[in-house]
CSV table of C-alpha atoms and ligand atoms in Angstrom, one decimal:
chain,number,residue,atom,x,y,z
T,773,UNK,CA,-27.8,14.7,20.9
T,774,UNK,CA,-29.7,17.2,18.8
T,775,UNK,CA,-30.6,18.4,15.4
T,776,UNK,CA,-32.3,21.4,13.9
T,777,UNK,CA,-35.9,20.1,14.2
T,778,UNK,CA,-37.1,17.8,17.0
T,779,UNK,CA,-34.2,15.3,17.3
T,780,UNK,CA,-35.3,11.8,18.2
T,781,UNK,CA,-33.8,10.4,21.4
T,782,UNK,CA,-32.4,7.3,19.7
T,783,UNK,CA,-31.4,6.5,16.1
T,784,UNK,CA,-34.1,3.8,16.2
T,785,UNK,CA,-36.9,4.2,13.6
T,786,UNK,CA,-35.4,7.2,11.8
T,787,UNK,CA,-36.0,5.6,8.4
T,788,UNK,CA,-35.8,6.9,5.8
T,789,UNK,CA,-32.2,8.0,6.3
T,790,UNK,CA,-30.1,8.5,3.2
T,791,UNK,CA,-26.7,8.0,4.9
T,792,UNK,CA,-25.6,6.9,8.4
T,793,UNK,CA,-22.1,8.2,9.0
T,794,UNK,CA,-20.3,6.6,11.9
T,795,UNK,CA,-17.7,9.0,13.4
T,796,UNK,CA,-17.9,12.8,13.7
T,797,UNK,CA,-14.2,13.6,13.3
T,798,UNK,CA,-13.1,15.8,10.4
T,799,UNK,CA,-13.8,13.1,7.8
T,800,UNK,CA,-17.4,12.2,9.1
T,801,UNK,CA,-18.5,15.8,9.9
T,802,UNK,CA,-17.1,17.3,6.7
T,803,UNK,CA,-18.8,14.6,4.6
T,804,UNK,CA,-22.1,15.1,6.5
T,805,UNK,CA,-21.8,18.9,5.7
T,806,UNK,CA,-21.4,18.2,1.9
T,807,UNK,CA,-24.2,15.6,1.8
T,808,UNK,CA,-26.6,17.8,3.8
T,809,UNK,CA,-25.9,20.7,1.5
T,810,UNK,CA,-26.8,18.5,-1.4
T,811,UNK,CA,-30.2,17.9,0.3
T,812,UNK,CA,-29.6,14.4,1.7
T,813,UNK,CA,-31.0,13.3,5.1
T,814,UNK,CA,-28.0,12.3,7.2
T,815,UNK,CA,-27.5,10.8,10.7
T,816,UNK,CA,-24.1,11.3,12.2
T,817,UNK,CA,-23.2,9.1,15.1
T,818,UNK,CA,-20.2,9.4,17.5
T,819,UNK,CA,-19.3,7.6,20.6
T,820,UNK,CA,-17.8,10.8,22.2
T,821,UNK,CA,-19.4,14.0,23.4
T,822,UNK,CA,-18.3,17.2,21.8
T,823,UNK,CA,-16.2,19.3,22.3
T,824,UNK,CA,-13.8,16.5,23.0
T,825,UNK,CA,-10.0,16.3,23.1
T,826,UNK,CA,-8.3,14.0,20.6
T,827,UNK,CA,-4.7,12.8,20.2
T,828,UNK,CA,-3.3,14.8,17.3
T,829,UNK,CA,-0.5,17.3,16.6
T,830,UNK,CA,-3.2,19.8,15.8
T,831,UNK,CA,-1.4,21.3,12.9
T,832,UNK,CA,-3.6,21.8,9.8
T,833,UNK,CA,-1.7,22.2,6.5
T,834,UNK,CA,-2.4,25.2,4.2
T,835,UNK,CA,-4.3,22.8,1.9
T,836,UNK,CA,-6.5,21.8,4.9
T,837,UNK,CA,-7.1,25.4,5.8
T,838,UNK,CA,-8.3,26.0,2.2
T,839,UNK,CA,-10.6,23.0,2.5
T,840,UNK,CA,-12.2,24.4,5.6
T,841,UNK,CA,-12.7,27.7,3.8
T,842,UNK,CA,-14.4,25.7,1.0
T,843,UNK,CA,-16.8,24.4,3.6
T,844,UNK,CA,-17.8,28.0,4.4
T,845,UNK,CA,-16.0,27.9,7.8
T,846,UNK,CA,-13.5,30.7,7.3
T,847,UNK,CA,-15.3,33.0,9.8
T,848,UNK,CA,-15.7,30.3,12.5
T,849,UNK,CA,-12.0,29.4,12.2
T,850,UNK,CA,-11.0,33.1,12.4
T,851,UNK,CA,-13.1,33.4,15.6
T,852,UNK,CA,-11.6,30.3,17.1
T,853,UNK,CA,-8.2,31.8,17.9
T,854,UNK,CA,-6.4,29.4,15.6
T,855,UNK,CA,-2.7,30.3,15.2
T,856,UNK,CA,-1.3,30.8,11.7
T,857,UNK,CA,1.7,28.5,11.1
T,858,UNK,CA,4.2,29.5,8.3
T,859,UNK,CA,7.3,27.6,9.2
T,860,UNK,CA,8.6,24.3,10.4
T,861,UNK,CA,11.8,23.6,12.3
T,862,UNK,CA,13.5,20.3,12.8
T,863,UNK,CA,15.8,20.0,15.8
T,864,UNK,CA,18.2,17.1,16.6
T,865,UNK,CA,19.7,15.7,19.8
T,866,UNK,CA,23.0,17.5,18.9
T,867,UNK,CA,21.2,20.8,19.0
T,868,UNK,CA,21.3,21.3,15.3
T,869,UNK,CA,18.3,22.5,13.3
T,870,UNK,CA,16.7,23.0,9.9
T,871,UNK,CA,14.0,25.5,9.1
T,872,UNK,CA,11.5,25.5,6.3
T,873,UNK,CA,8.7,27.8,5.1
T,874,UNK,CA,5.5,25.8,4.9
T,875,UNK,CA,3.0,28.1,3.4
T,876,UNK,CA,0.9,27.1,0.4
T,877,UNK,CA,2.0,28.3,-3.1
T,878,UNK,CA,-0.6,31.1,-2.7
T,879,UNK,CA,1.1,32.2,0.5
T,880,UNK,CA,-1.6,30.7,2.7
T,881,UNK,CA,-0.6,29.7,6.2
T,882,UNK,CA,-1.4,26.4,8.0
T,883,UNK,CA,-3.2,26.5,11.3
T,884,UNK,CA,-2.6,25.5,14.9
T,885,UNK,CA,-6.0,24.7,16.3
T,886,UNK,CA,-7.0,22.2,19.0
T,887,UNK,CA,-9.1,19.2,17.9
T,888,UNK,CA,-11.7,20.1,20.5
T,889,UNK,CA,-12.3,23.4,18.7
T,890,UNK,CA,-11.8,22.2,15.1
T,891,UNK,CA,-14.1,19.1,15.4
T,892,UNK,CA,-16.7,21.1,17.3
T,893,UNK,CA,-16.8,23.8,14.5
T,894,UNK,CA,-17.3,21.1,11.9
T,895,UNK,CA,-20.0,19.3,13.9
T,896,UNK,CA,-21.8,22.6,14.7
T,897,UNK,CA,-22.0,23.3,10.9
T,898,UNK,CA,-23.3,19.9,10.2
T,899,UNK,CA,-26.0,20.3,12.9
T,900,UNK,CA,-26.9,23.8,11.5
T,901,UNK,CA,-27.5,22.2,8.1
T,902,UNK,CA,-30.0,19.7,9.7
T,903,UNK,CA,-27.8,16.7,10.1
T,904,UNK,CA,-29.2,14.5,12.9
T,905,UNK,CA,-26.4,14.1,15.4
T,906,UNK,CA,-26.1,11.4,18.0
T,907,UNK,CA,-23.4,11.9,20.5
T,908,UNK,CA,-22.4,9.4,23.2
T,909,UNK,CA,-23.7,6.7,20.9
T,910,UNK,CA,-21.3,3.8,20.1
T,911,UNK,CA,-21.8,1.7,17.0
T,912,UNK,CA,-21.0,-2.0,17.7
T,913,UNK,CA,-21.4,-3.3,14.1
T,914,UNK,CA,-23.2,-3.3,10.8
T,915,UNK,CA,-26.8,-4.6,10.2
T,916,UNK,CA,-26.6,-7.1,7.3
T,917,UNK,CA,-29.2,-8.3,4.9
T,918,UNK,CA,-27.5,-11.2,3.1
T,919,UNK,CA,-24.1,-9.8,2.4
T,920,UNK,CA,-25.3,-6.2,2.1
T,921,UNK,CA,-24.8,-3.5,4.8
T,922,UNK,CA,-28.2,-1.9,5.4
T,923,UNK,CA,-27.5,0.0,8.7
T,924,UNK,CA,-25.7,0.0,12.0
T,925,UNK,CA,-26.4,-1.1,15.5
T,926,UNK,CA,-25.0,-0.2,18.9
T,927,UNK,CA,-25.7,1.4,22.2
T,928,UNK,CA,-26.9,4.9,22.8
T,929,UNK,CA,-27.0,7.2,25.7
T,930,UNK,CA,-27.6,5.2,29.0
T,931,UNK,CA,-26.5,2.0,27.2
T,932,UNK,CA,-29.8,1.4,25.5
T,933,UNK,CA,-29.5,-0.7,22.3
T,934,UNK,CA,-30.4,0.9,18.9
T,935,UNK,CA,-30.5,-0.1,15.3
T,936,UNK,CA,-30.5,2.4,12.4
T,937,UNK,CA,-31.2,1.5,8.8
T,938,UNK,CA,-29.9,3.7,6.0
T,939,UNK,CA,-29.6,3.6,2.2
T,940,UNK,CA,-25.8,4.1,2.6
T,941,UNK,CA,-23.5,3.6,5.6
T,942,UNK,CA,-20.1,5.4,5.9
T,943,UNK,CA,-17.5,4.2,8.3
T,944,UNK,CA,-15.6,7.4,9.4
T,945,UNK,CA,-14.7,5.9,12.8
T,946,UNK,CA,-11.0,6.6,12.6
T,947,UNK,CA,-7.8,4.6,12.9
T,948,UNK,CA,-8.4,1.0,13.9
T,949,UNK,CA,-12.0,1.3,12.6
T,950,UNK,CA,-14.2,-1.4,14.1
T,951,UNK,CA,-16.7,-1.1,11.2
T,952,UNK,CA,-13.9,-1.6,8.6
T,953,UNK,CA,-12.7,-4.7,10.6
T,954,UNK,CA,-16.2,-6.1,10.4
T,955,UNK,CA,-17.0,-5.4,6.7
T,956,UNK,CA,-13.7,-5.2,4.8
T,957,UNK,CA,-10.0,-6.0,4.7
T,958,UNK,CA,-7.0,-3.9,5.9
T,959,UNK,CA,-3.6,-4.0,4.4
T,960,UNK,CA,-0.4,-2.4,5.9
T,961,UNK,CA,1.2,0.2,3.5
T,962,UNK,CA,4.6,0.2,5.2
T,963,UNK,CA,7.1,-2.6,5.1
T,964,UNK,CA,6.8,-4.6,8.4
T,965,UNK,CA,10.0,-4.5,10.4
T,966,UNK,CA,11.4,-1.4,8.7
T,967,UNK,CA,10.6,0.6,11.8
T,968,UNK,CA,9.8,-0.2,15.4
T,969,UNK,CA,6.2,-0.4,16.6
T,970,UNK,CA,5.3,3.2,17.4
T,971,UNK,CA,2.8,4.7,19.8
T,972,UNK,CA,1.4,8.3,19.8
T,973,UNK,CA,1.2,10.6,22.8
T,974,UNK,CA,-0.2,14.1,23.3
T,975,UNK,CA,-0.6,16.7,25.9
T,976,UNK,CA,-1.5,20.4,26.1
T,977,UNK,CA,1.0,22.5,28.0
T,978,UNK,CA,1.3,26.1,29.1
T,979,UNK,CA,4.9,27.1,28.6
T,980,UNK,CA,5.9,29.7,31.2
T,981,UNK,CA,9.1,30.9,29.6
T,982,UNK,CA,8.4,32.2,26.0
T,983,UNK,CA,12.0,31.8,25.1
T,984,UNK,CA,11.6,28.0,25.5
T,985,UNK,CA,8.2,27.8,23.7
T,986,UNK,CA,7.8,27.0,20.0
T,987,UNK,CA,8.4,30.3,18.3
T,988,UNK,CA,5.1,31.9,17.1
T,989,UNK,CA,4.1,30.8,13.6
T,990,UNK,CA,6.3,27.7,13.8
T,991,UNK,CA,5.6,24.0,14.1
T,992,UNK,CA,8.5,22.1,15.7
T,993,UNK,CA,9.6,18.5,15.1
T,994,UNK,CA,12.1,17.5,17.7
T,995,UNK,CA,13.9,14.3,16.9
T,996,UNK,CA,14.7,11.7,19.5
T,997,UNK,CA,16.3,8.2,19.0
T,998,UNK,CA,13.6,6.2,17.1
T,999,UNK,CA,11.0,8.9,17.0
T,1000,UNK,CA,10.0,12.5,17.4
T,1001,UNK,CA,7.9,15.0,19.4
T,1002,UNK,CA,6.1,17.8,17.6
T,1003,UNK,CA,5.1,21.1,19.2
T,1004,UNK,CA,2.7,23.6,17.9
T,1005,UNK,CA,0.9,26.6,19.6
T,1006,UNK,CA,-2.9,26.4,19.5
T,1007,UNK,CA,-5.6,28.8,20.7
T,1008,UNK,CA,-5.9,29.7,24.4
T,1009,UNK,CA,-2.1,30.2,25.0
T,1010,UNK,CA,-1.6,26.5,25.0
T,1011,UNK,CA,1.1,24.5,23.2
T,1012,UNK,CA,0.4,21.1,21.8
T,1013,UNK,CA,3.1,18.5,22.4
T,1014,UNK,CA,2.5,15.4,20.3
T,1015,UNK,CA,4.9,12.6,19.4
T,1016,UNK,CA,5.5,9.2,17.9
T,1017,UNK,CA,7.8,7.1,19.9
T,1018,UNK,CA,8.9,3.4,20.0
T,1019,UNK,CA,6.5,1.3,22.0
T,1020,UNK,CA,9.4,-0.2,24.0
T,1021,UNK,CA,9.8,3.2,25.7
T,1022,UNK,CA,6.3,3.0,27.1
T,1023,UNK,CA,7.0,-0.5,28.4
T,1024,UNK,CA,10.3,0.5,30.0
T,1025,UNK,CA,8.5,3.3,31.9
T,1026,UNK,CA,5.5,1.0,32.7
T,1027,UNK,CA,3.2,3.5,31.0
T,1028,UNK,CA,4.2,6.4,33.3
T,1029,UNK,CA,4.3,9.1,30.6
T,1030,UNK,CA,5.6,11.9,32.9
T,1031,UNK,CA,8.6,9.7,33.8
T,1032,UNK,CA,9.0,8.8,30.1
T,1033,UNK,CA,9.0,12.4,29.1
T,1034,UNK,CA,11.4,13.4,31.9
T,1035,UNK,CA,13.9,10.7,30.7
T,1036,UNK,CA,13.4,10.6,26.9
T,1037,UNK,CA,13.0,14.3,26.1
T,1038,UNK,CA,16.4,15.0,27.8
T,1039,UNK,CA,18.1,13.7,24.6
T,1040,UNK,CA,17.0,16.7,22.6
T,1041,UNK,CA,18.1,20.0,24.2
T,1042,UNK,CA,15.4,22.1,22.5
T,1043,UNK,CA,12.6,19.7,23.6
T,1044,UNK,CA,14.1,19.3,27.1
T,1045,UNK,CA,14.0,23.2,27.5
T,1046,UNK,CA,10.4,23.4,26.3
T,1047,UNK,CA,9.3,20.5,28.6
T,1048,UNK,CA,11.0,21.9,31.7
T,1049,UNK,CA,9.5,25.4,31.2
T,1050,UNK,CA,6.0,23.9,30.8
T,1051,UNK,CA,3.1,23.0,33.0
T,1052,UNK,CA,0.4,20.5,32.0
T,1053,UNK,CA,-2.8,22.0,30.7
T,1054,UNK,CA,-4.6,18.7,30.3
T,1055,UNK,CA,-4.1,14.9,30.6
T,1056,UNK,CA,-1.9,12.8,28.4
T,1057,UNK,CA,-3.6,11.0,25.5
T,1058,UNK,CA,-2.1,7.9,23.9
T,1059,UNK,CA,-2.7,5.6,20.9
T,1060,UNK,CA,-0.9,2.3,20.4
T,1061,UNK,CA,0.0,0.6,17.1
T,1062,UNK,CA,0.4,3.6,14.8
T,1063,UNK,CA,0.7,2.1,11.4
T,1064,UNK,CA,0.2,3.1,7.8
T,1065,UNK,CA,-2.6,1.1,6.3
T,1066,UNK,CA,-5.5,1.2,3.9
T,1067,UNK,CA,-8.9,-0.6,4.3
T,1068,UNK,CA,-11.4,-1.5,1.5
T,1069,UNK,CA,-15.0,-2.7,1.9
T,1070,UNK,CA,-15.7,-6.3,0.8
T,1071,UNK,CA,-19.4,-5.9,1.2
T,1072,UNK,CA,-21.8,-3.6,-0.7
T,1073,UNK,CA,-23.7,-0.9,1.2
T,1074,UNK,CA,-20.7,0.8,2.9
T,1075,UNK,CA,-18.0,3.4,2.1
T,1076,UNK,CA,-15.0,4.2,4.3
T,1077,UNK,CA,-13.8,7.8,4.9
T,1078,UNK,CA,-10.8,9.4,6.6
T,1079,UNK,CA,-8.4,7.3,8.7
T,1080,UNK,CA,-10.9,4.4,8.4
T,1081,UNK,CA,-10.1,4.4,4.7
T,1082,UNK,CA,-6.4,4.9,5.0
T,1083,UNK,CA,-3.8,6.5,7.3
T,1084,UNK,CA,-0.7,8.5,6.4
T,1085,UNK,CA,2.6,9.1,8.3
T,1086,UNK,CA,1.7,11.9,10.8
T,1087,UNK,CA,5.1,13.6,10.4
T,1088,UNK,CA,4.0,15.4,7.2
T,1089,UNK,CA,1.0,17.0,9.0
T,1090,UNK,CA,-1.4,15.7,6.3
T,1091,UNK,CA,-3.9,13.4,8.2
T,1092,UNK,CA,-6.5,16.1,8.8
T,1093,UNK,CA,-6.1,17.5,5.3
T,1094,UNK,CA,-6.6,14.0,3.8
T,1095,UNK,CA,-9.7,13.5,5.9
T,1096,UNK,CA,-11.2,16.8,4.6
T,1097,UNK,CA,-10.1,16.2,0.9
T,1098,UNK,CA,-11.1,12.6,1.1
T,1099,UNK,CA,-14.6,13.5,2.0
T,1100,UNK,CA,-14.8,16.0,-0.8
T,1101,UNK,CA,-13.7,13.2,-3.2
T,1102,UNK,CA,-16.2,10.7,-1.7
T,1103,UNK,CA,-19.3,12.9,-1.5
T,1104,UNK,CA,-20.3,12.4,-5.2
T,1105,UNK,CA,-20.1,8.6,-4.9
T,1106,UNK,CA,-22.2,8.6,-1.8
T,1107,UNK,CA,-24.8,10.9,-3.5
T,1108,UNK,CA,-24.9,8.7,-6.6
T,1109,UNK,CA,-25.5,5.7,-4.3
T,1110,UNK,CA,-28.3,7.5,-2.4
T,1111,UNK,CA,-29.9,8.4,-5.7
T,1112,UNK,CA,-29.7,4.7,-6.7
T,1113,UNK,CA,-31.1,3.6,-3.3
T,1114,UNK,CA,-28.1,1.7,-2.2
T,1115,UNK,CA,-24.3,1.5,-2.6
T,1116,UNK,CA,-23.3,-1.2,-5.1
T,1117,UNK,CA,-19.8,-2.6,-5.0
T,1118,UNK,CA,-19.1,-1.1,-8.5
T,1119,UNK,CA,-19.5,2.5,-7.1
T,1120,UNK,CA,-17.6,1.6,-3.9
T,1121,UNK,CA,-14.7,0.3,-6.1
T,1122,UNK,CA,-14.8,3.5,-8.2
T,1123,UNK,CA,-14.5,5.5,-5.0
T,1124,UNK,CA,-11.5,3.4,-3.9
T,1125,UNK,CA,-9.8,3.9,-7.3
T,1126,UNK,CA,-10.3,7.7,-7.1
T,1127,UNK,CA,-8.9,7.7,-3.5
T,1128,UNK,CA,-5.8,5.8,-4.7
T,1129,UNK,CA,-5.2,8.0,-7.6
T,1130,UNK,CA,-5.6,11.1,-5.4
T,1131,UNK,CA,-3.6,10.1,-2.4
T,1132,UNK,CA,-1.1,7.2,-3.2
T,1133,UNK,CA,1.7,9.5,-4.2
T,1134,UNK,CA,1.3,11.7,-1.1
T,1135,UNK,CA,1.2,8.7,1.2
T,1136,UNK,CA,4.4,7.3,-0.4
T,1137,UNK,CA,6.2,10.7,-0.1
T,1138,UNK,CA,5.2,11.2,3.5
T,1139,UNK,CA,6.5,7.7,4.3
T,1140,UNK,CA,9.8,8.5,2.6
T,1141,UNK,CA,9.8,11.8,4.4
T,1142,UNK,CA,9.3,10.1,7.8
T,1143,UNK,CA,12.2,7.6,7.2
T,1144,UNK,CA,14.5,10.4,6.1
T,1145,UNK,CA,13.6,12.9,8.8
T,1146,UNK,CA,13.7,10.7,11.8
T,1147,UNK,CA,17.5,10.1,11.3
T,1148,UNK,CA,19.1,12.8,13.4
T,1149,UNK,CA,22.5,12.1,11.8
T,1150,UNK,CA,21.1,12.9,8.3
T,1151,UNK,CA,19.5,16.1,9.6
T,1152,UNK,CA,22.8,17.0,11.4
T,1153,UNK,CA,24.6,16.6,8.0
T,1154,UNK,CA,21.9,18.6,6.1
T,1155,UNK,CA,22.1,21.4,8.7
T,1156,UNK,CA,25.8,21.8,7.7
T,1157,UNK,CA,24.6,22.8,4.3
T,1158,UNK,CA,23.2,26.1,5.7
T,1159,UNK,CA,20.4,27.5,3.7
T,1160,UNK,CA,20.6,24.6,1.2
T,1161,UNK,CA,19.6,22.3,4.0
T,1162,UNK,CA,16.6,24.5,4.8
T,1163,UNK,CA,15.7,24.6,1.1
T,1164,UNK,CA,15.8,20.7,1.0
T,1165,UNK,CA,13.4,20.6,3.9
T,1166,UNK,CA,11.0,23.1,2.2
T,1167,UNK,CA,11.1,21.1,-0.9
T,1168,UNK,CA,10.3,17.9,1.1
T,1169,UNK,CA,7.2,19.5,2.6
T,1170,UNK,CA,6.1,21.1,-0.7
T,1171,UNK,CA,6.4,17.7,-2.5
T,1172,UNK,CA,3.8,16.1,-0.1
T,1173,UNK,CA,1.1,18.6,-1.2
T,1174,UNK,CA,-1.4,18.2,-3.9
T,1175,UNK,CA,0.1,20.4,-6.7
T,1176,UNK,CA,-3.1,20.3,-8.7
T,1177,UNK,CA,-5.1,21.9,-5.9
T,1178,UNK,CA,-3.5,25.1,-4.7
T,1179,UNK,CA,-3.1,28.1,-7.0
T,1180,UNK,CA,0.6,28.8,-7.6
S,1231,LIG,C1,0.6,10.9,16.8
S,1231,LIG,C2,-0.3,11.5,15.7
S,1231,LIG,C3,-0.2,12.9,15.4
S,1231,LIG,C4,-0.9,13.4,14.4
S,1231,LIG,N1,-0.8,14.8,14.1
S,1231,LIG,C5,-1.5,15.3,13.1
S,1231,LIG,C6,-1.3,16.7,12.8
S,1231,LIG,O1,-0.6,17.4,13.4
S,1231,LIG,N2,-1.9,17.1,11.6
S,1231,LIG,C7,-2.7,16.3,10.9
S,1231,LIG,O2,-3.2,16.8,9.9
S,1231,LIG,N3,-2.9,15.1,11.2
S,1231,LIG,C8,-2.3,14.5,12.3
S,1231,LIG,N4,-2.6,13.2,12.6
S,1231,LIG,C9,-3.6,12.4,11.9
S,1231,LIG,C10,-5.0,12.9,12.2
S,1231,LIG,O3,-5.2,12.9,13.6
S,1231,LIG,C11,-6.0,11.9,11.6
S,1231,LIG,O4,-5.7,11.7,10.3
S,1231,LIG,C12,-7.5,12.5,11.7
S,1231,LIG,O5,-7.9,12.6,13.0
S,1231,LIG,C13,-8.4,11.6,10.9
S,1231,LIG,O6,-9.7,12.1,11.0
S,1231,LIG,P1,-11.0,11.1,11.0
S,1231,LIG,O7,-12.2,11.9,11.0
S,1231,LIG,O8,-10.8,10.1,9.9
S,1231,LIG,O9,-10.9,10.2,12.3
S,1231,LIG,P2,-10.9,10.6,13.8
S,1231,LIG,O10,-10.5,12.0,14.0
S,1231,LIG,O11,-10.2,9.6,14.5
S,1231,LIG,O12,-12.5,10.6,14.2
S,1231,LIG,C14,-13.1,9.3,14.3
S,1231,LIG,C15,-14.3,9.5,15.2
S,1231,LIG,O13,-15.0,8.3,15.3
S,1231,LIG,C16,-15.6,8.1,16.6
S,1231,LIG,N5,-15.7,6.6,16.7
S,1231,LIG,C17,-14.8,5.7,16.7
S,1231,LIG,N6,-15.3,4.5,16.9
S,1231,LIG,C18,-16.7,4.7,17.0
S,1231,LIG,C19,-17.8,3.8,17.2
S,1231,LIG,N7,-17.6,2.5,17.3
S,1231,LIG,N8,-19.0,4.3,17.3
S,1231,LIG,C20,-19.2,5.7,17.1
S,1231,LIG,N9,-18.2,6.6,17.0
S,1231,LIG,C21,-16.9,6.1,16.9
S,1231,LIG,C22,-14.5,8.7,17.5
S,1231,LIG,O14,-15.1,9.0,18.7
S,1231,LIG,C23,-14.0,9.9,16.7
S,1231,LIG,O15,-14.7,11.1,17.0
S,1231,LIG,C24,-1.9,12.6,13.7
S,1231,LIG,C25,-2.0,11.3,14.0
S,1231,LIG,C26,-1.2,10.7,15.0
S,1231,LIG,C27,-1.3,9.2,15.3
């Protein structure tokens, strides 16, 4: 827990605070950076201690890389050892494959970078700008005055309770946000029953045989019945393995993820070769109930950011980008509310409308992309089309990008 000047030990009695942001992932930290640069006094609270590992495919799209550059982080990212990613390959249980170039229209590459490094870079910049950061501090719920959110309460380091009042509260506490559950409503954005319940799993590996590793500069999507496992090289000679699989597989293997991997990864020869040539470089991480949903505040005083606002199918590699771009979109609304002394529902609703108009198309396309790509038979058929199949995949990735943003 620290800040530029004499950090307090607890969020108690920090008033006046302009905004209390709960969650120091990419959404929360990048928003804190933007607000601090505009002169606001910000408290950023996270239950974890940084650097910390996080379940994620750790692929950042070219658009996301551009957003980091816009935050002034190009040098820090260059020093981090992030791997440039310029291509995606899709492999099937029959050993067929499609390959696509996934650079931005300006030729910009995406990045393979661990979440422990990426999130620590963002948080470090927030701190440098004077954001008051509380790590190891879990928010349990909002402080309400009537129906208005006027702060947050929880437990800090050592379990001591705290309460923090702020002009504006932002929930950036990720997928399954507890603040969103307590202050708003959440709606699924995928048709229930259209796909099995999915869980996410992730592990860092060191792949001993380079011939079996993901080729440099490539992000892999290896299809399995009902799901897929992605692989992406990150800094420090590690390879990220991260997938979305039917929850029944976890039940069948009683949660033993090594046994699950040994059995399930066999059905894709490319993935099986990678898995057998690899040694673990960290523990498994899992998340259950991966759904596409959007949450909206029903009370004044609070905004939602990042996954707490809405999730997107991970297969398109857009979640981090949406967290970064979503904060850029949200910052003016939060600043307007700070200037007015509180966040009224009118401003909150304007922010929600802006989010929908910016991201709805992308979310729908990523959903369609997910449903098309996780059908190995479809990919097998497309791979027979040779370079036309590859071109279709390139087109699919390109269509999920924000065309207005990147220079062509
Ligand atoms: C299987 C899978 C693979 C993915 N792969 C990719 C990928 O390769 N590329 C990509 O772009 N996106 C990917 N995503 C999506 C991406 O991980 C998310 O979109 C991104 O992490 C959202 O950032 P965020 O800041 O909103 O939330 P998070 O990164 O989840 O951060 C939320 C923060 O809030 C903190 N927090 C939570 N509750 C509390 C509390 N009560 N009190 C205090 N702090 C709290 C947490 O500790 C955490 O640090 C993937 C998602 C899944 C499920």
